[in-house]
PDB file of C-alpha atoms in Angstrom:
ATOM      1  CA  MET A 911     -23.719 -11.365  -3.589  1.00 79.00           C
ATOM      2  CA  THR A 912     -21.288 -10.875  -0.720  1.00 91.00           C
ATOM      3  CA  PRO A 913     -17.713 -10.399  -1.953  1.00 97.00           C
ATOM      4  CA  GLU A 914     -14.925 -12.745  -0.932  1.00 97.00           C
ATOM      5  CA  LEU A 915     -12.363  -9.972  -0.747  1.00 98.00           C
ATOM      6  CA  LEU A 916     -12.208  -6.204  -0.271  1.00 98.00           C
ATOM      7  CA  ILE A 917      -9.374  -4.130  -1.733  1.00 98.00           C
ATOM      8  CA  LEU A 918      -8.425  -0.666  -0.485  1.00 98.00           C
ATOM      9  CA  GLY A 919      -5.590   1.524  -1.637  1.00 97.00           C
ATOM     10  CA  ASP A 920      -3.930   3.638  -4.280  1.00 97.00           C
ATOM     11  CA  SER A 921      -3.062   3.033  -7.927  1.00 97.00           C
ATOM     12  CA  HIS A 922      -1.000  -0.035  -6.969  1.00 98.00           C
ATOM     13  CA  SER A 923      -4.185  -1.725  -5.767  1.00 98.00           C
ATOM     14  CA  ILE A 924      -5.656  -1.694  -9.277  1.00 98.00           C
ATOM     15  CA  ALA A 925      -3.495  -4.667 -10.291  1.00 98.00           C
ATOM     16  CA  LEU A 926      -4.772  -6.557  -7.253  1.00 98.00           C
ATOM     17  CA  LYS A 927      -8.410  -5.981  -8.249  1.00 98.00           C
ATOM     18  CA  GLU A 928      -7.708  -6.914 -11.859  1.00 98.00           C
ATOM     19  CA  GLY A 929      -5.807  -9.966 -10.665  1.00 98.00           C
ATOM     20  CA  ALA A 930      -8.779 -11.004  -8.531  1.00 98.00           C
ATOM     21  CA  ASP A 931     -10.996 -10.686 -11.596  1.00 98.00           C
ATOM     22  CA  LEU A 932      -8.635 -12.921 -13.596  1.00 98.00           C
ATOM     23  CA  LEU A 933      -8.744 -15.545 -10.838  1.00 98.00           C
ATOM     24  CA  GLY A 934     -12.520 -15.413 -10.495  1.00 98.00           C
ATOM     25  CA  ILE A 935     -12.369 -14.027  -6.959  1.00 98.00           C
ATOM     26  CA  ARG A 936     -15.400 -11.906  -6.078  1.00 97.00           C
ATOM     27  CA  ALA A 937     -13.738  -8.686  -5.010  1.00 98.00           C
ATOM     28  CA  GLU A 938     -14.847  -5.112  -4.425  1.00 98.00           C
ATOM     29  CA  ALA A 939     -12.370  -2.246  -4.464  1.00 97.00           C
ATOM     30  CA  LEU A 940     -11.996   1.346  -3.381  1.00 97.00           C
ATOM     31  CA  HIS A 941      -8.903   3.143  -4.598  1.00 96.00           C
ATOM     32  CA  PHE A 942      -7.725   6.670  -5.210  1.00 96.00           C
ATOM     33  CA  SER A 943      -4.467   8.450  -5.979  1.00 96.00           C
ATOM     34  CA  GLY A 944      -1.372   8.032  -3.849  1.00 96.00           C
ATOM     35  CA  SER A 945      -1.113  11.839  -3.812  1.00 96.00           C
ATOM     36  CA  GLN A 946      -4.432  12.037  -1.976  1.00 97.00           C
ATOM     37  CA  TRP A 947      -3.421   9.291   0.417  1.00 97.00           C
ATOM     38  CA  HIS A 948      -0.192  11.169   1.114  1.00 97.00           C
ATOM     39  CA  ASP A 949      -2.172  14.384   1.653  1.00 97.00           C
ATOM     40  CA  LEU A 950      -4.293  12.616   4.314  1.00 97.00           C
ATOM     41  CA  LYS A 951      -7.576  12.776   2.395  1.00 97.00           C
ATOM     42  CA  PHE A 952      -9.088  10.092   4.620  1.00 97.00           C
ATOM     43  CA  SER A 953     -10.157   9.426   8.196  1.00 95.00           C
ATOM     44  CA  TYR A 954     -11.607   6.717  10.404  1.00 92.00           C
ATOM     45  CA  GLY A 955     -14.810   7.468  12.273  1.00 88.00           C
ATOM     46  CA  THR A 956     -18.125   6.061  13.466  1.00 89.00           C
ATOM     47  CA  HIS A 957     -18.860   4.599  10.034  1.00 91.00           C
ATOM     48  CA  GLY A 958     -15.398   3.162   9.574  1.00 94.00           C
ATOM     49  CA  PHE A 959     -13.009   4.228   6.850  1.00 96.00           C
ATOM     50  CA  GLU A 960     -13.941   7.472   5.053  1.00 95.00           C
ATOM     51  CA  PRO A 961     -12.367   9.180   2.026  1.00 96.00           C
ATOM     52  CA  ARG A 962     -12.344  12.955   2.659  1.00 95.00           C
ATOM     53  CA  GLY A 963     -12.251  15.656   0.011  1.00 93.00           C
ATOM     54  CA  VAL A 964     -11.718  13.106  -2.765  1.00 93.00           C
ATOM     55  CA  ARG A 965     -14.736  13.212  -5.051  1.00 93.00           C
ATOM     56  CA  ALA A 966     -14.011   9.911  -6.777  1.00 92.00           C
ATOM     57  CA  GLY A 967     -13.281   8.190  -3.467  1.00 94.00           C
ATOM     58  CA  VAL A 968     -16.424   9.537  -1.800  1.00 96.00           C
ATOM     59  CA  GLN A 969     -18.525   8.404  -4.764  1.00 96.00           C
ATOM     60  CA  GLN A 970     -16.939   4.954  -4.737  1.00 97.00           C
ATOM     61  CA  MET A 971     -17.591   4.590  -1.023  1.00 97.00           C
ATOM     62  CA  ARG A 972     -21.213   5.694  -1.339  1.00 97.00           C
ATOM     63  CA  ALA A 973     -21.812   3.223  -4.162  1.00 97.00           C
ATOM     64  CA  LEU A 974     -20.099   0.394  -2.284  1.00 97.00           C
ATOM     65  CA  ARG A 975     -22.118   1.011   0.870  1.00 97.00           C
ATOM     66  CA  GLU A 976     -25.339   0.960  -1.126  1.00 97.00           C
ATOM     67  CA  LYS A 977     -24.330  -2.204  -2.978  1.00 96.00           C
ATOM     68  CA  LEU A 978     -23.396  -4.087   0.197  1.00 96.00           C
ATOM     69  CA  GLY A 979     -26.130  -2.572   2.373  1.00 96.00           C
ATOM     70  CA  VAL A 980     -23.828  -1.511   5.201  1.00 96.00           C
ATOM     71  CA  THR A 981     -22.270   1.701   6.458  1.00 95.00           C
ATOM     72  CA  ASP A 982     -18.942   0.202   7.580  1.00 96.00           C
ATOM     73  CA  VAL A 983     -17.814  -1.642   4.465  1.00 96.00           C
ATOM     74  CA  PHE A 984     -14.482  -2.694   5.937  1.00 95.00           C
ATOM     75  CA  GLY A 985     -16.054  -3.898   9.164  1.00 93.00           C
ATOM     76  CA  MET A 986     -18.003  -6.799   7.650  1.00 93.00           C
ATOM     77  CA  GLY A 987     -15.437  -9.439   8.570  1.00 93.00           C
ATOM     78  CA  ILE A 988     -14.465  -9.928   4.918  1.00 96.00           C
ATOM     79  CA  PRO A 989     -10.692 -10.182   4.329  1.00 97.00           C
ATOM     80  CA  VAL A 990      -9.191  -6.850   3.308  1.00 98.00           C
ATOM     81  CA  ILE A 991      -6.011  -6.330   1.328  1.00 98.00           C
ATOM     82  CA  SER A 992      -4.623  -2.851   0.980  1.00 98.00           C
ATOM     83  CA  THR A 993      -1.680  -0.784  -0.192  1.00 98.00           C
ATOM     84  CA  LEU A 994      -2.341   1.730   2.593  1.00 98.00           C
ATOM     85  CA  GLY A 995       0.765   3.467   3.956  1.00 98.00           C
ATOM     86  CA  PHE A 996       3.286   3.100   1.147  1.00 98.00           C
ATOM     87  CA  HIS A 997       2.522   5.643  -1.625  1.00 97.00           C
ATOM     88  CA  LEU A 998       6.255   5.866  -2.245  1.00 97.00           C
ATOM     89  CA  GLY A 999       5.948   8.156  -5.252  1.00 96.00           C
ATOM     90  CA  ARG A1000       5.110  10.985  -2.849  1.00 96.00           C
ATOM     91  CA  LEU A1001       7.187   9.889   0.124  1.00 97.00           C
ATOM     92  CA  VAL A1002      10.567   9.108  -1.438  1.00 97.00           C
ATOM     93  CA  PRO A1003      11.389  11.880  -3.971  1.00 96.00           C
ATOM     94  CA  PRO A1004      11.337  14.763  -1.426  1.00 95.00           C
ATOM     95  CA  PHE A1005      13.763  12.824   0.763  1.00 94.00           C
ATOM     96  CA  GLY A1006      16.333  12.911  -2.034  1.00 91.00           C
ATOM     97  CA  TRP A1007      15.819  16.487  -3.266  1.00 90.00           C
ATOM     98  CA  ASN A1008      19.240  17.482  -1.911  1.00 88.00           C
ATOM     99  CA  ASN A1009      20.819  14.179  -2.925  1.00 88.00           C
ATOM    100  CA  HIS A1010      20.372  12.573   0.481  1.00 91.00           C
ATOM    101  CA  ARG A1011      20.713   8.801   0.656  1.00 91.00           C
ATOM    102  CA  VAL A1012      19.469   6.544   3.443  1.00 93.00           C
ATOM    103  CA  PHE A1013      22.354   4.698   5.101  1.00 89.00           C
ATOM    104  CA  GLU A1014      21.995   0.978   4.415  1.00 83.00           C
ATOM    105  CA  PRO A1015      24.465  -1.364   6.143  1.00 79.00           C
ATOM    106  CA  GLY A1016      26.308  -3.541   3.668  1.00 73.00           C
ATOM    107  CA  LYS A1017      25.485  -1.379   0.659  1.00 74.00           C
ATOM    108  CA  PRO A1018      27.999   0.990  -0.967  1.00 73.00           C
ATOM    109  CA  MET A1019      27.412   4.638  -0.147  1.00 69.00           C
ATOM    110  CA  ASP A1020      29.536   6.136  -2.894  1.00 69.00           C
ATOM    111  CA  SER A1021      27.438   9.184  -3.725  1.00 69.00           C
ATOM    112  CA  GLY A1022      25.103  11.670  -2.110  1.00 74.00           C
ATOM    113  CA  LEU A1023      24.750  12.980   1.420  1.00 87.00           C
ATOM    114  CA  ILE A1024      24.241  10.139   3.872  1.00 90.00           C
ATOM    115  CA  ALA A1025      21.169  10.295   6.101  1.00 92.00           C
ATOM    116  CA  SER A1026      21.045   8.019   9.123  1.00 92.00           C
ATOM    117  CA  THR A1027      18.545   5.189   9.316  1.00 93.00           C
ATOM    118  CA  ARG A1028      17.061   6.830  12.432  1.00 95.00           C
ATOM    119  CA  PHE A1029      16.504  10.073  10.541  1.00 95.00           C
ATOM    120  CA  ALA A1030      14.755   8.188   7.742  1.00 96.00           C
ATOM    121  CA  GLU A1031      12.621   6.313  10.283  1.00 97.00           C
ATOM    122  CA  ASP A1032      11.541   9.598  11.882  1.00 98.00           C
ATOM    123  CA  TYR A1033      10.783  11.031   8.439  1.00 97.00           C
ATOM    124  CA  VAL A1034       8.527   8.086   7.583  1.00 98.00           C
ATOM    125  CA  ALA A1035       6.843   8.188  10.997  1.00 98.00           C
ATOM    126  CA  LEU A1036       6.018  11.866  10.516  1.00 97.00           C
ATOM    127  CA  TYR A1037       4.271  11.336   7.185  1.00 98.00           C
ATOM    128  CA  ARG A1038       2.699   7.936   7.837  1.00 98.00           C
ATOM    129  CA  ALA A1039       1.396   8.196  11.418  1.00 98.00           C
ATOM    130  CA  ARG A1040      -2.284   8.492  10.399  1.00 97.00           C
ATOM    131  CA  HIS A1041      -1.911   5.734   7.829  1.00 98.00           C
ATOM    132  CA  ILE A1042      -0.564   3.375  10.469  1.00 98.00           C
ATOM    133  CA  ARG A1043      -3.288   4.310  12.973  1.00 97.00           C
ATOM    134  CA  THR A1044      -5.920   3.699  10.303  1.00 97.00           C
ATOM    135  CA  ALA A1045      -4.412   0.321   9.438  1.00 98.00           C
ATOM    136  CA  ARG A1046      -4.574  -0.664  13.104  1.00 97.00           C
ATOM    137  CA  ARG A1047      -8.253   0.355  13.255  1.00 95.00           C
ATOM    138  CA  LEU A1048      -9.054  -1.593  10.098  1.00 96.00           C
ATOM    139  CA  ALA A1049      -7.283  -4.655  11.471  1.00 96.00           C
ATOM    140  CA  ARG A1050      -9.541  -4.690  14.531  1.00 93.00           C
ATOM    141  CA  ASN A1051     -12.636  -5.396  12.415  1.00 88.00           C
ATOM    142  CA  ALA A1052     -11.308  -7.569   9.603  1.00 91.00           C
ATOM    143  CA  LYS A1053      -8.397  -9.709   8.577  1.00 96.00           C
ATOM    144  CA  LEU A1054      -6.216  -7.011   7.040  1.00 98.00           C
ATOM    145  CA  VAL A1055      -3.079  -7.585   5.012  1.00 98.00           C
ATOM    146  CA  ILE A1056      -1.093  -4.633   3.686  1.00 98.00           C
ATOM    147  CA  VAL A1057       0.600  -5.468   0.378  1.00 98.00           C
ATOM    148  CA  ALA A1058       3.881  -3.683  -0.313  1.00 98.00           C
ATOM    149  CA  PRO A1059       4.300  -2.496  -3.911  1.00 97.00           C
ATOM    150  CA  PRO A1060       6.496  -4.970  -5.800  1.00 96.00           C
ATOM    151  CA  PRO A1061       9.865  -3.432  -6.758  1.00 96.00           C
ATOM    152  CA  ALA A1062       9.526  -2.065 -10.287  1.00 96.00           C
ATOM    153  CA  PHE A1063      12.811  -0.175 -10.615  1.00 95.00           C
ATOM    154  CA  ASP A1064      16.095   0.467  -8.840  1.00 91.00           C
ATOM    155  CA  ARG A1065      16.288   4.093  -7.725  1.00 91.00           C
ATOM    156  CA  PRO A1066      17.930   5.623  -4.628  1.00 90.00           C
ATOM    157  CA  ASN A1067      16.022   5.383  -1.342  1.00 94.00           C
ATOM    158  CA  TYR A1068      12.980   3.476  -2.641  1.00 96.00           C
ATOM    159  CA  ASP A1069      14.009   0.098  -1.286  1.00 94.00           C
ATOM    160  CA  ALA A1070      15.211   1.549   2.021  1.00 95.00           C
ATOM    161  CA  ILE A1071      12.085   3.589   2.706  1.00 97.00           C
ATOM    162  CA  ARG A1072       9.858   0.772   1.477  1.00 97.00           C
ATOM    163  CA  GLY A1073      11.506  -1.374   4.146  1.00 97.00           C
ATOM    164  CA  ILE A1074      11.012   1.262   6.833  1.00 98.00           C
ATOM    165  CA  VAL A1075       7.285   1.594   6.066  1.00 98.00           C
ATOM    166  CA  THR A1076       6.989  -2.191   6.226  1.00 98.00           C
ATOM    167  CA  ARG A1077       8.712  -2.411   9.611  1.00 98.00           C
ATOM    168  CA  GLN A1078       6.682   0.424  11.116  1.00 98.00           C
ATOM    169  CA  LEU A1079       3.417  -1.202  10.053  1.00 98.00           C
ATOM    170  CA  GLN A1080       4.580  -4.528  11.477  1.00 98.00           C
ATOM    171  CA  ALA A1081       5.659  -2.860  14.719  1.00 98.00           C
ATOM    172  CA  ALA A1082       2.089  -1.558  15.020  1.00 98.00           C
ATOM    173  CA  GLY A1083       0.784  -5.127  14.795  1.00 98.00           C
ATOM    174  CA  VAL A1084      -0.327  -4.954  11.159  1.00 98.00           C
ATOM    175  CA  THR A1085       0.290  -7.888   8.817  1.00 98.00           C
ATOM    176  CA  VAL A1086       2.365  -6.939   5.774  1.00 98.00           C
ATOM    177  CA  TYR A1087       2.933  -9.133   2.734  1.00 98.00           C
ATOM    178  CA  ASP A1088       5.937  -8.355   0.541  1.00 98.00           C
ATOM    179  CA  PRO A1089       5.472  -9.769  -2.990  1.00 97.00           C
ATOM    180  CA  LYS A1090       9.201  -9.821  -3.623  1.00 96.00           C
ATOM    181  CA  ASP A1091       9.524 -12.741  -1.201  1.00 94.00           C
ATOM    182  CA  ASP A1092       7.672 -14.957  -3.683  1.00 97.00           C
ATOM    183  CA  LEU A1093       8.011 -13.183  -7.027  1.00 96.00           C
ATOM    184  CA  LEU A1094      11.640 -12.097  -6.667  1.00 95.00           C
ATOM    185  CA  PRO A1095      13.313 -14.488  -4.200  1.00 91.00           C
ATOM    186  CA  LYS A1096      16.731 -13.696  -5.690  1.00 91.00           C
ATOM    187  CA  GLY A1097      16.196  -9.957  -5.570  1.00 91.00           C
ATOM    188  CA  GLY A1098      15.965  -7.507  -8.431  1.00 94.00           C
ATOM    189  CA  THR A1099      12.900  -5.877  -9.932  1.00 96.00           C
ATOM    190  CA  LEU A1100       9.831  -7.057 -11.810  1.00 97.00           C
ATOM    191  CA  PRO A1101      10.452  -8.103 -15.412  1.00 97.00           C
ATOM    192  CA  ALA A1102       9.023  -5.864 -18.114  1.00 97.00           C
ATOM    193  CA  GLU A1103       6.237  -8.316 -18.958  1.00 97.00           C
ATOM    194  CA  LEU A1104       4.784  -7.878 -15.464  1.00 98.00           C
ATOM    195  CA  LEU A1105       4.819  -4.075 -15.643  1.00 97.00           C
ATOM    196  CA  MET A1106       2.445  -1.617 -17.235  1.00 98.00           C
ATOM    197  CA  PRO A1107       3.896   0.704 -19.919  1.00 97.00           C
ATOM    198  CA  ASP A1108       4.590   3.342 -17.247  1.00 96.00           C
ATOM    199  CA  GLY A1109       7.246   1.064 -15.763  1.00 96.00           C
ATOM    200  CA  VAL A1110       5.869   1.631 -12.261  1.00 97.00           C
ATOM    201  CA  HIS A1111       2.636  -0.303 -11.825  1.00 97.00           C
ATOM    202  CA  ALA A1112       2.143  -4.057 -12.017  1.00 98.00           C
ATOM    203  CA  THR A1113      -0.070  -5.753 -14.582  1.00 98.00           C
ATOM    204  CA  ALA A1114      -3.248  -7.696 -13.872  1.00 98.00           C
ATOM    205  CA  GLU A1115      -1.268 -10.903 -14.416  1.00 98.00           C
ATOM    206  CA  CYS A1116       1.202  -9.813 -11.743  1.00 98.00           C
ATOM    207  CA  GLY A1117      -1.702  -8.986  -9.442  1.00 98.00           C
ATOM    208  CA  ALA A1118      -3.036 -12.509  -9.943  1.00 98.00           C
ATOM    209  CA  MET A1119       0.390 -13.962  -9.128  1.00 98.00           C
ATOM    210  CA  ILE A1120       0.498 -11.921  -5.918  1.00 98.00           C
ATOM    211  CA  LEU A1121      -2.960 -13.101  -4.853  1.00 98.00           C
ATOM    212  CA  GLN A1122      -2.123 -16.725  -5.616  1.00 98.00           C
ATOM    213  CA  ALA A1123       1.028 -16.477  -3.507  1.00 98.00           C
ATOM    214  CA  MET A1124      -0.937 -14.868  -0.673  1.00 98.00           C
ATOM    215  CA  ALA A1125      -3.566 -17.606  -0.836  1.00 97.00           C
ATOM    216  CA  GLU A1126      -0.866 -20.281  -0.598  1.00 97.00           C
ATOM    217  CA  ARG A1127       0.379 -18.552   2.546  1.00 97.00           C
ATOM    218  CA  GLY A1128      -3.130 -18.523   4.004  1.00 96.00           C
ATOM    219  CA  LEU A1129      -3.390 -14.737   3.890  1.00 97.00           C
ATOM    220  CA  LEU A1130      -6.709 -14.513   2.040  1.00 96.00           C
ATOM    221  CA  ALA A1131      -8.788 -16.741   4.293  1.00 88.00           C
ATOM    222  CA  ALA A1132     -11.368 -15.075   6.529  1.00 78.00           C
TER     223      ALA A1132
END
């Protein structure tokens, strides 16, 4: 049976797949570690999106192609949601190794070495150029929505760099949905009951809430 939704991404996409299952949405998923996304273990070629050098990802893709009977899984016209491009657990910590903080207008900068917004934008562009190009390619063949990871904690630079990734994807013409707009309209971070024990990843129930909010905004329709 043809799925209603395809999900592509890193560990943050697991909650989206589990949320789809809770809601009874027929969804297929391909996800692998944010470390491998950050290390550019993927490409886009004649058969569409391809995991590269990631055994689990290659096996998932092979199985999905066989199940759906196509070579370009993400070119079937089925809506695609993805966490492609964020992978903040690999992007943010190195930025702050020497206690650098992204300058954020209106926020107190009372500690650390201040890095300009332009510097942070160039840093993100350097490490996310292929991700953004791939998102643009995916968006040509399907309705693609990139889902930003919902804020799970308050640590230096995460919110700022999360915002920069979002803006760079949008500037490339890619649709980005930020769950905090609906789940956290007053700001803050996810409550404990919507987080896995690791304190980083959302639960299946949170994934379902995100998908419901996206559906109400018309973001899941083909």
